[in-house]
Amino acid sequence: MEENKYTDDFLAKWASGNLSNKEQEEFEKSKEHEHFKAILDGTDLLQVSDYDSEALYARIRQGISREKNKKVIPLVPKWVYGVAASIALLLGIAYVFNSDLEYSTTFGEQMAIVLPDGSEVILNAKSQLEHKKRNWENNREISLQGEAYFKVNKGATFTVNTKKGSVIVLGTEFTVNAGADYFQVICYEGEVSVHSNDVTEIIGEGEAVRMFNGSFEQWNMEDVSPQWLQGESSFTNAPLLQVIKTLEKQFGIHVDHKKVAIDGLRFTGSFSHANVRLALRTVFEPMEIKFTFADKNTVVLVQE
Amino acid sequence: MQEKSVCDEEVYKVIFDKHSKVVRNFIYYKCGDMDQAEDIVQDAFIKLWKNCQKVTFKKARSFVLKVAQNAFYNETAHKKVVLKYNASQSFASKVDGQSPEYLLEEKEFMHKLQKSIAELPEKQREVFLLSRKDKKTYREIAEIIGLSQKAVERRMHLALLELRKKIGDII
């Protein structure tokens, strides 16, 4: 075949039947025409495999619904959200005005709290404080578990309730340390009245009182604010159990004292919160008690 | 007049029915794998649905074609395009009274034709098959491929010359 004889779209025109009559007639006479005709006829016999368009469409629909499921489809009209938000807000307001505010610290942690009247509280380690939010100005009442330092502004009676007793003040600085079986109040400024087991004790500046074995013990001290605010715990003739509890709270450890007779032992002094080993030595060495770490968080005491 | 929205499911189905086959075949003529072609068509139509607000009714086909083509170019594995040949339909059924020799020749010819089409350059093959198997006009093919009609006709011409050369003088 002489390719040059044709323009570069000649066969395309022929295949689509777009040659002029003259061109067509001439081409049909040639031997080449037969060959090309055979190619087109042969191609007609070839098959492109069948097409199940419905099945493909079904797959596409499936794909689309999978895509849709990924999106968030609004189930409820938008105004519902408004109503829901309003109700939530009303409930929230009611809750806020009636609810108790609760603060708590974990091992070795301290927290400064400013009460609604501007009075300050600093919570020592592993302690919990709670008060009503509503009508604070006329009803200054707090419940405490653990140890806290109070700097109370002048105003209505300020009451600290604990399991073992309560403290009533009229504006002063003091700490309360209250646990399940101990209760201690130190006054740094002003006067506080301490109540426990139907006994009332009024203490002034530089005075401290603790409930021990059902009776009050009173002593004097010279600190102007609690040592634990400066990262130390200090004790004056304190029952050793109370010191151990304080160690546990500051360092998040457990002290096993079953092998030591600690009843009646008293501790005077202070330990730093910086280092647990140093603190343990400070407390136990003078008492001739050995301590070993059973694991990272457990200390076992043994009599020397 | 308001344009028909592709997001309307009936409109979407119309587009699918009208264009899915040619898109599938177009991709098939390129890659030679029908499953792959149908997967590509499926993904392309899902993409059309996702973009139904952006794509107008008129642009829907070219959108699907573009997406399908891009998907095709991203997939590397290509097979040979071998169209099936059903021997029961043959030249013989068109022309009566052919000799057994002729039938044998025909079989050989068809085999060569299949092979030659498979060996065509992709660009020539897609034009040739869209024209001969999907009965698309050169103008339509130009739209599908995104070329001028003149260029499509040139490719068709070249495809026929190429096939003729490969098959040789069998008749």
Coordinates of N, CA and C in Angstrom, one line a residue, chain B residues 43-128:
Chain B
D43 N -15.4 4.4 41.6 CA -14.8 5.5 42.4 C -15.1 6.9 41.8
A44 N -15.1 6.9 40.5 CA -15.3 8.2 39.8 C -16.7 8.7 40.0
F45 N -17.7 7.8 40.0 CA -19.1 8.2 40.2 C -19.3 8.6 41.6
I46 N -18.7 7.9 42.5 CA -18.8 8.3 43.9 C -18.3 9.7 44.2
K47 N -17.2 9.9 43.5 CA -16.6 11.3 43.6 C -17.5 12.3 43.0
L48 N -18.2 11.9 41.9 CA -19.2 12.9 41.3 C -20.3 13.2 42.3
W49 N -20.7 12.2 43.1 CA -21.8 12.4 44.0 C -21.3 13.3 45.1
K50 N -20.1 13.1 45.6 CA -19.5 13.9 46.6 C -19.4 15.4 46.2
N51 N -19.2 15.6 44.9 CA -19.0 16.9 44.4 C -20.2 17.4 43.7
C52 N -21.4 16.8 43.9 CA -22.5 17.1 43.1 C -23.0 18.5 43.1
Q53 N -22.6 19.2 44.2 CA -23.0 20.6 44.2 C -22.1 21.5 43.4
K54 N -20.9 21.0 43.1 CA -20.0 21.9 42.4 C -20.0 21.6 40.9
V55 N -20.5 20.3 40.5 CA -20.4 19.9 39.1 C -21.8 20.1 38.5
T56 N -21.8 20.8 37.4 CA -23.1 21.0 36.7 C -23.5 19.8 35.9
F57 N -24.7 19.7 35.5 CA -25.2 18.5 34.8 C -24.4 18.4 33.5
K58 N -24.1 19.5 32.8 CA -23.4 19.4 31.6 C -22.0 19.0 31.7
K59 N -21.4 19.3 32.8 CA -20.0 19.0 33.0 C -19.8 17.6 33.7
A60 N -20.9 17.0 34.0 CA -20.8 15.7 34.8 C -20.0 14.7 34.1
R61 N -20.2 14.5 32.8 CA -19.5 13.4 32.1 C -18.0 13.7 32.0
S62 N -17.6 15.0 31.7 CA -16.2 15.2 31.6 C -15.5 15.2 33.0
F63 N -16.3 15.5 34.0 CA -15.8 15.3 35.4 C -15.5 13.9 35.7
V64 N -16.4 13.0 35.4 CA -16.2 11.6 35.7 C -15.1 11.0 34.8
L65 N -15.0 11.5 33.6 CA -13.9 11.0 32.7 C -12.6 11.4 33.2
K66 N -12.5 12.7 33.6 CA -11.2 13.2 34.2 C -10.8 12.4 35.4
V67 N -11.7 12.3 36.3 CA -11.4 11.5 37.5 C -11.0 10.1 37.2
A68 N -11.7 9.5 36.3 CA -11.4 8.1 35.9 C -10.0 8.0 35.3
Q69 N -9.8 8.9 34.4 CA -8.5 8.9 33.7 C -7.3 9.1 34.7
N70 N -7.5 10.1 35.6 CA -6.4 10.3 36.6 C -6.2 9.1 37.4
A71 N -7.3 8.4 37.8 CA -7.2 7.2 38.6 C -6.5 6.1 37.8
F72 N -6.8 6.1 36.5 CA -6.1 5.1 35.7 C -4.6 5.4 35.6
Y73 N -4.2 6.6 35.4 CA -2.8 6.9 35.3 C -2.1 6.7 36.6
N74 N -2.9 6.8 37.7 CA -2.2 6.5 39.0 C -2.0 5.0 39.3
E75 N -2.7 4.2 38.5 CA -2.6 2.7 38.7 C -1.6 2.3 37.7
T76 N -0.6 1.6 38.1 CA 0.5 1.3 37.2 C 0.3 0.0 36.4
A77 N -0.4 -1.0 37.0 CA -0.5 -2.3 36.3 C -1.5 -2.2 35.1
H78 N -1.0 -2.5 34.0 CA -1.8 -2.5 32.8 C -1.7 -3.9 32.2
K79 N -2.8 -4.3 31.6 CA -2.8 -5.6 30.9 C -3.0 -5.3 29.5
K80 N -2.9 -6.4 28.7 CA -3.2 -6.2 27.3 C -4.7 -6.2 27.1
V81 N -5.1 -5.4 26.1 CA -6.5 -5.3 25.8 C -6.8 -6.4 24.7
V82 N -7.4 -7.5 25.2 CA -7.7 -8.6 24.3 C -9.2 -8.8 24.3
L83 N -9.8 -8.3 23.2 CA -11.3 -8.5 23.1 C -11.6 -9.9 22.8
K84 N -12.8 -10.3 23.3 CA -13.2 -11.7 23.0 C -13.7 -11.9 21.6
Y85 N -13.5 -13.0 21.2 CA -14.0 -13.3 19.8 C -15.0 -14.5 19.9
N86 N -16.2 -14.3 19.5 CA -17.2 -15.3 19.5 C -17.2 -16.0 18.1
A87 N -16.8 -17.2 18.0 CA -16.6 -17.8 16.7 C -17.9 -18.2 16.0
S88 N -19.0 -18.3 16.8 CA -20.2 -18.7 16.1 C -20.8 -17.5 15.2
Q89 N -20.4 -16.3 15.6 CA -20.7 -15.2 14.7 C -19.5 -15.0 13.9
S90 N -19.6 -15.2 12.7 CA -18.4 -15.0 11.9 C -18.7 -14.4 10.5
F91 N -17.6 -14.2 9.8 CA -17.8 -13.8 8.4 C -18.8 -14.7 7.7
A92 N -18.6 -16.0 8.1 CA -19.3 -17.0 7.4 C -20.8 -16.8 7.5
S93 N -21.3 -16.3 8.7 CA -22.7 -16.0 8.8 C -23.1 -14.9 8.0
K94 N -22.2 -14.0 7.6 CA -22.5 -12.9 6.8 C -22.6 -13.3 5.3
V95 N -21.6 -14.1 5.0 CA -21.5 -14.5 3.5 C -21.7 -16.0 3.5
D96 N -22.7 -16.4 2.7 CA -23.0 -17.9 2.7 C -22.0 -18.6 1.8
G97 N -22.0 -19.9 2.1 CA -21.3 -20.9 1.3 C -19.8 -20.7 1.2
Q98 N -19.2 -20.5 2.4 CA -17.7 -20.3 2.3 C -17.1 -21.7 2.5
S99 N -15.9 -21.8 1.9 CA -15.2 -23.1 2.0 C -14.6 -23.3 3.4
P100 N -14.3 -24.5 3.7 CA -13.6 -24.8 5.0 C -12.3 -24.0 5.1
E101 N -11.6 -23.9 4.0 CA -10.3 -23.2 4.0 C -10.5 -21.7 4.4
Y102 N -11.6 -21.2 3.9 CA -11.9 -19.8 4.2 C -12.1 -19.7 5.7
L103 N -12.9 -20.6 6.3 CA -13.2 -20.6 7.7 C -11.9 -20.6 8.6
L104 N -11.0 -21.5 8.1 CA -9.7 -21.6 8.8 C -9.0 -20.3 8.7
E105 N -8.9 -19.7 7.5 CA -8.3 -18.5 7.3 C -8.9 -17.4 8.2
E106 N -10.2 -17.5 8.3 CA -10.9 -16.5 9.1 C -10.5 -16.5 10.5
K107 N -10.4 -17.8 11.0 CA -10.0 -17.9 12.4 C -8.6 -17.3 12.7
E108 N -7.7 -17.6 11.7 CA -6.4 -17.1 11.8 C -6.4 -15.6 11.8
F109 N -7.2 -15.1 10.9 CA -7.3 -13.6 10.7 C -7.8 -13.0 12.0
M110 N -8.8 -13.6 12.6 CA -9.4 -13.0 13.8 C -8.4 -13.0 15.0
H111 N -7.6 -14.1 15.0 CA -6.6 -14.2 16.0 C -5.6 -13.0 15.8
K112 N -5.2 -12.8 14.6 CA -4.2 -11.8 14.3 C -4.8 -10.4 14.7
L113 N -6.0 -10.2 14.3 CA -6.7 -9.0 14.6 C -6.7 -8.7 16.1
Q114 N -7.1 -9.7 16.9 CA -7.1 -9.5 18.3 C -5.8 -9.1 18.8
K115 N -4.8 -9.8 18.4 CA -3.4 -9.5 18.8 C -2.9 -8.1 18.4
S116 N -3.3 -7.8 17.2 CA -2.8 -6.5 16.7 C -3.5 -5.3 17.4
I117 N -4.8 -5.5 17.7 CA -5.5 -4.5 18.5 C -4.8 -4.3 19.9
A118 N -4.5 -5.5 20.5 CA -3.8 -5.5 21.8 C -2.5 -4.7 21.7
E119 N -1.8 -4.8 20.6 CA -0.5 -4.3 20.5 C -0.5 -2.8 20.0
L120 N -1.7 -2.3 19.7 CA -1.7 -0.9 19.2 C -1.3 0.0 20.4
P121 N -0.7 1.1 20.0 CA -0.4 2.1 21.0 C -1.7 2.6 21.7
E122 N -1.7 2.8 23.0 CA -2.9 3.1 23.8 C -3.7 4.2 23.1
K123 N -3.1 5.2 22.7 CA -3.8 6.4 22.1 C -4.6 6.0 20.9
Q124 N -4.0 5.2 20.1 CA -4.7 4.8 18.8 C -5.8 3.8 19.2
R125 N -5.5 2.9 20.1 CA -6.5 1.8 20.4 C -7.7 2.5 21.0
E126 N -7.6 3.4 21.9 CA -8.8 3.9 22.5 C -9.7 4.7 21.5
V127 N -9.0 5.3 20.5 CA -9.8 6.0 19.4 C -10.5 4.9 18.6
F128 N -9.7 4.0 18.2 CA -10.2 2.9 17.3 C -11.4 2.2 17.9

